[in-house]
Amino acid sequence: ETVMTQSPATLSVSPGERATLSCRASQSVGSNLAWYQQKPGQAPRLLIYGASTRATGIPDRFSGSGSGTEFTLTISSLQSEDFALYYCQQYKNWYTFGQGTNLEIK
Amino acid sequence: QVQLVQSGAEVKNPGASVKISCKASGYTFSNYYMHWVRQAPGQGLEWLGIINPSGDKRSYAQNLQGRVTVTRDTSTSTLYMELSSLTSEDTAVYYCAREIATGSGSYAYWGQGTLVTVSS
């Protein structure tokens, strides 16, 4: 099984600042990596797929990078609505998710 | 627009089975792989299984092999997930999800979730 490890578990950032979230795979997943945002009581929302392609309707302040085993989600200027849980998911070797990063207001 | 509408919350006794439905609309149901994902209270996301567009091929998470069955009915555009021999560890919100494109593996569309509570 490909284990996905996200860091940090919690990230405290002020509105308007940049947030950088990391995701590491236990083996190469190529570019088969997605990022999701989840708010309380809601289903996850796809942000990024193919490691760097924004899904439809996702603001350009969200960007994804990386390949192989190291990936990053960057939110360039945090808005109030961006404070949420973020999950990475690999879909190269079946499907596994990271444990999540809680992005909270500093 | 694409919609996935799931059946309502369930409360089950340990050892029982549960069957959840997910009705799709707004696209050609038979063109896409479908998945089930669950989320235990306060926990992360866990992939459960996948079914191909024609419904004749399925794969499941190894830890659920033998307990989970995913099916689909193209005539009603409905996806199903049945989980048997329930324990308290199966208490979770269960989501159906559609890939962004056939074979892509990332989920652009999700159902609203179905809470399954296993308790005596």
Coordinates of C-alpha atoms in Angstrom, one line a residue:
Chain A
E1 CA 0.0 0.0 0.0
T2 CA 1.2 3.5 -0.8
V3 CA 1.2 5.5 2.4
M4 CA 0.6 9.2 2.1
T5 CA 2.1 11.4 4.8
Q6 CA 1.0 15.1 5.2
S7 CA 2.8 17.8 7.1
P8 CA 2.2 19.6 9.2
A9 CA -0.8 18.2 10.9
T10 CA -1.9 21.7 11.8
L11 CA -0.8 24.9 10.1
S12 CA -1.6 28.3 11.6
V13 CA -1.5 31.2 9.1
S14 CA -2.8 34.7 9.1
P15 CA -5.3 35.9 6.4
G16 CA -3.5 37.3 3.4
E17 CA -0.4 35.2 4.0
R18 CA 0.9 32.2 2.0
A19 CA 0.3 28.7 3.2
T20 CA 2.4 25.7 2.1
L21 CA 1.2 22.2 2.7
S22 CA 3.3 19.1 2.1
C23 CA 2.4 15.5 1.1
R24 CA 4.9 12.7 0.8
A25 CA 4.3 9.3 -0.8
S26 CA 6.0 6.1 0.4
Q27 CA 6.7 5.2 -3.2
S28 CA 6.5 7.0 -6.5
V29 CA 3.0 8.0 -7.7
G30 CA 4.2 10.0 -10.7
S31 CA 1.8 12.9 -11.1
N32 CA -1.2 10.9 -10.0
L33 CA -1.9 13.1 -7.0
A34 CA -5.0 15.2 -6.0
W35 CA -5.7 17.7 -3.3
Y36 CA -9.0 18.2 -1.6
Q37 CA -10.5 20.7 0.7
Q38 CA -13.0 19.7 3.3
K39 CA -15.1 21.9 5.6
P40 CA -17.1 20.6 8.6
G41 CA -20.2 18.7 7.6
Q42 CA -19.4 18.8 3.9
A43 CA -18.0 16.4 1.4
P44 CA -14.5 17.0 0.1
R45 CA -14.0 19.4 -2.8
L46 CA -11.4 18.7 -5.5
L47 CA -8.9 21.4 -5.8
I48 CA -6.0 20.0 -7.8
Y49 CA -5.5 16.8 -9.9
G50 CA -2.6 15.5 -11.9
A51 CA -0.4 17.2 -9.1
S52 CA -0.8 20.6 -10.6
T53 CA -4.0 21.1 -12.6
R54 CA -6.7 23.2 -10.9
A55 CA -10.2 21.7 -11.0
T56 CA -13.0 23.7 -12.6
G57 CA -13.9 26.8 -10.6
I58 CA -10.9 26.7 -8.3
P59 CA -9.3 30.2 -7.8
D60 CA -5.8 30.6 -9.1
R61 CA -4.4 31.4 -5.6
F62 CA -4.4 27.5 -5.2
S63 CA -1.5 25.8 -6.9
G64 CA 0.0 22.4 -6.8
S65 CA 3.5 21.1 -7.6
G66 CA 5.7 18.1 -7.3
S67 CA 6.0 14.6 -8.8
G68 CA 7.2 11.2 -7.7
T69 CA 7.1 11.2 -3.9
E70 CA 7.1 14.9 -2.9
F71 CA 4.1 17.3 -3.4
T72 CA 3.1 20.7 -2.3
L73 CA -0.1 22.6 -2.2
T74 CA 0.4 26.4 -2.0
I75 CA -2.3 28.9 -1.2
S76 CA -0.9 32.3 -2.2
S77 CA -3.0 34.7 -0.2
L78 CA -5.3 33.1 2.3
Q79 CA -8.9 34.1 2.3
S80 CA -11.3 33.5 5.2
E81 CA -13.0 30.7 3.3
D82 CA -9.7 28.8 2.8
F83 CA -9.4 27.8 6.5
A84 CA -10.3 24.1 6.4
L85 CA -9.0 20.6 6.2
Y86 CA -6.8 19.6 3.3
Y87 CA -6.2 16.0 2.1
C88 CA -3.9 14.7 -0.6
Q89 CA -4.7 11.5 -2.5
Q90 CA -2.7 9.3 -4.7
Y91 CA -4.3 7.3 -7.5
K92 CA -1.3 5.5 -9.0
N93 CA -1.3 2.4 -6.8
W94 CA -5.0 2.0 -6.0
Y95 CA -6.2 4.9 -3.9
T96 CA -5.0 6.2 -0.6
F97 CA -5.3 9.5 1.2
G98 CA -3.1 11.4 3.6
Q99 CA -4.2 12.0 7.1
G100 CA -4.9 15.7 6.5
T101 CA -3.6 19.1 7.3
N102 CA -5.8 21.4 9.4
L103 CA -5.3 25.0 8.1
E104 CA -6.4 27.3 10.9
I105 CA -6.5 31.1 11.4
K106 CA -3.5 32.5 13.3
Chain B
Q1 CA -25.3 19.7 -13.6
V2 CA -23.8 16.5 -12.1
Q3 CA -25.5 15.4 -8.9
L4 CA -25.0 12.4 -6.7
V5 CA -27.8 12.0 -4.1
Q6 CA -27.3 9.4 -1.4
S7 CA -29.8 7.6 0.8
G8 CA -30.5 8.6 4.3
A9 CA -28.7 7.9 7.6
E10 CA -28.8 4.3 9.0
V11 CA -28.5 2.9 12.5
K12 CA -27.5 -0.8 12.6
N13 CA -26.8 -3.4 15.2
P14 CA -23.3 -5.0 15.3
G15 CA -23.3 -8.0 12.9
A16 CA -25.9 -6.6 10.6
S17 CA -25.5 -5.4 7.0
V18 CA -26.2 -2.0 5.5
K19 CA -26.9 -1.1 1.9
I20 CA -26.5 2.5 0.7
S21 CA -27.6 4.0 -2.6
C22 CA -26.3 6.9 -4.7
K23 CA -28.4 8.2 -7.5
A24 CA -26.6 10.0 -10.3
S25 CA -28.0 12.6 -12.6
G26 CA -26.8 15.2 -15.0
Y27 CA -24.4 13.0 -17.0
T28 CA -24.2 9.6 -18.7
F29 CA -23.9 7.3 -15.7
S30 CA -22.6 4.3 -17.7
N31 CA -19.5 6.3 -18.9
Y32 CA -17.8 6.6 -15.6
Y33 CA -16.0 4.6 -12.9
M34 CA -17.6 5.1 -9.5
H35 CA -16.0 4.9 -6.0
W36 CA -17.0 4.7 -2.4
V37 CA -15.0 6.5 0.3
R38 CA -15.7 6.7 4.0
Q39 CA -14.8 8.9 6.9
A40 CA -15.0 7.8 10.5
P41 CA -15.8 10.5 13.1
G42 CA -13.0 13.0 13.4
Q43 CA -10.8 10.8 11.1
G44 CA -9.5 11.0 7.5
L45 CA -10.7 9.6 4.3
E46 CA -10.6 5.9 3.4
W47 CA -11.1 4.4 0.0
L48 CA -13.5 1.4 0.0
G49 CA -14.0 0.3 -3.6
I50 CA -14.5 1.0 -7.3
I51 CA -16.8 -0.3 -10.0
N52 CA -16.2 0.1 -13.7
P53 CA -18.6 1.8 -16.1
S54 CA -20.3 -1.4 -17.2
G55 CA -20.5 -2.8 -13.7
D56 CA -18.8 -6.1 -14.4
K57 CA -15.5 -5.3 -12.7
R58 CA -15.0 -4.3 -9.1
S59 CA -12.1 -3.9 -6.7
Y60 CA -12.1 -3.3 -3.0
A61 CA -9.9 -2.2 -0.2
Q62 CA -7.9 -5.1 1.1
N63 CA -9.1 -4.7 4.7
L64 CA -12.7 -4.9 3.6
Q65 CA -12.4 -7.8 1.2
G66 CA -15.3 -10.2 1.7
R67 CA -17.5 -7.7 3.6
V68 CA -18.1 -5.0 0.9
T69 CA -20.0 -5.3 -2.3
V70 CA -20.4 -2.4 -4.9
T71 CA -23.0 -2.7 -7.6
R72 CA -24.6 -0.4 -10.1
D73 CA -27.9 -0.3 -11.9
T74 CA -27.5 1.5 -15.2
S75 CA -31.3 1.6 -15.8
T76 CA -31.8 3.8 -12.8
S77 CA -28.4 5.5 -12.7
T78 CA -27.9 4.2 -9.2
L79 CA -24.8 3.0 -7.4
Y80 CA -24.9 0.8 -4.3
M81 CA -22.6 -0.2 -1.6
E82 CA -23.4 -3.1 0.8
L83 CA -21.3 -3.7 3.9
S84 CA -21.8 -6.8 6.0
S85 CA -20.8 -8.0 9.5
L86 CA -20.8 -4.5 10.8
T87 CA -18.8 -3.5 13.9
S88 CA -18.5 -0.2 15.7
E89 CA -15.4 0.5 13.6
D90 CA -17.7 0.8 10.6
T91 CA -19.4 3.9 12.0
A92 CA -18.7 6.6 9.5
V93 CA -20.0 8.9 6.8
Y94 CA -20.0 7.0 3.5
Y95 CA -19.5 8.9 0.3
C96 CA -20.0 8.0 -3.3
A97 CA -17.7 9.8 -5.7
R98 CA -17.3 10.1 -9.5
E99 CA -14.0 10.5 -11.2
I100 CA -13.3 13.8 -13.0
A101 CA -12.7 11.8 -16.2
T102 CA -13.0 8.1 -16.9
G103 CA -10.0 6.4 -15.4
S104 CA -8.5 9.5 -13.9
G105 CA -8.8 8.5 -10.2
S106 CA -9.5 11.9 -8.7
Y107 CA -13.0 12.8 -7.6
A108 CA -14.7 15.9 -9.0
Y109 CA -18.1 14.9 -7.7
W110 CA -19.2 13.6 -4.4
G111 CA -22.5 12.6 -2.8
Q112 CA -23.6 14.4 0.3
G113 CA -22.6 11.5 2.5
T114 CA -24.6 8.9 4.4
L115 CA -24.0 8.5 8.1
V116 CA -23.9 4.9 9.2
T117 CA -24.0 4.3 13.0
V118 CA -23.3 0.9 14.3
S119 CA -24.4 0.5 17.9
S120 CA -26.2 -1.9 20.1

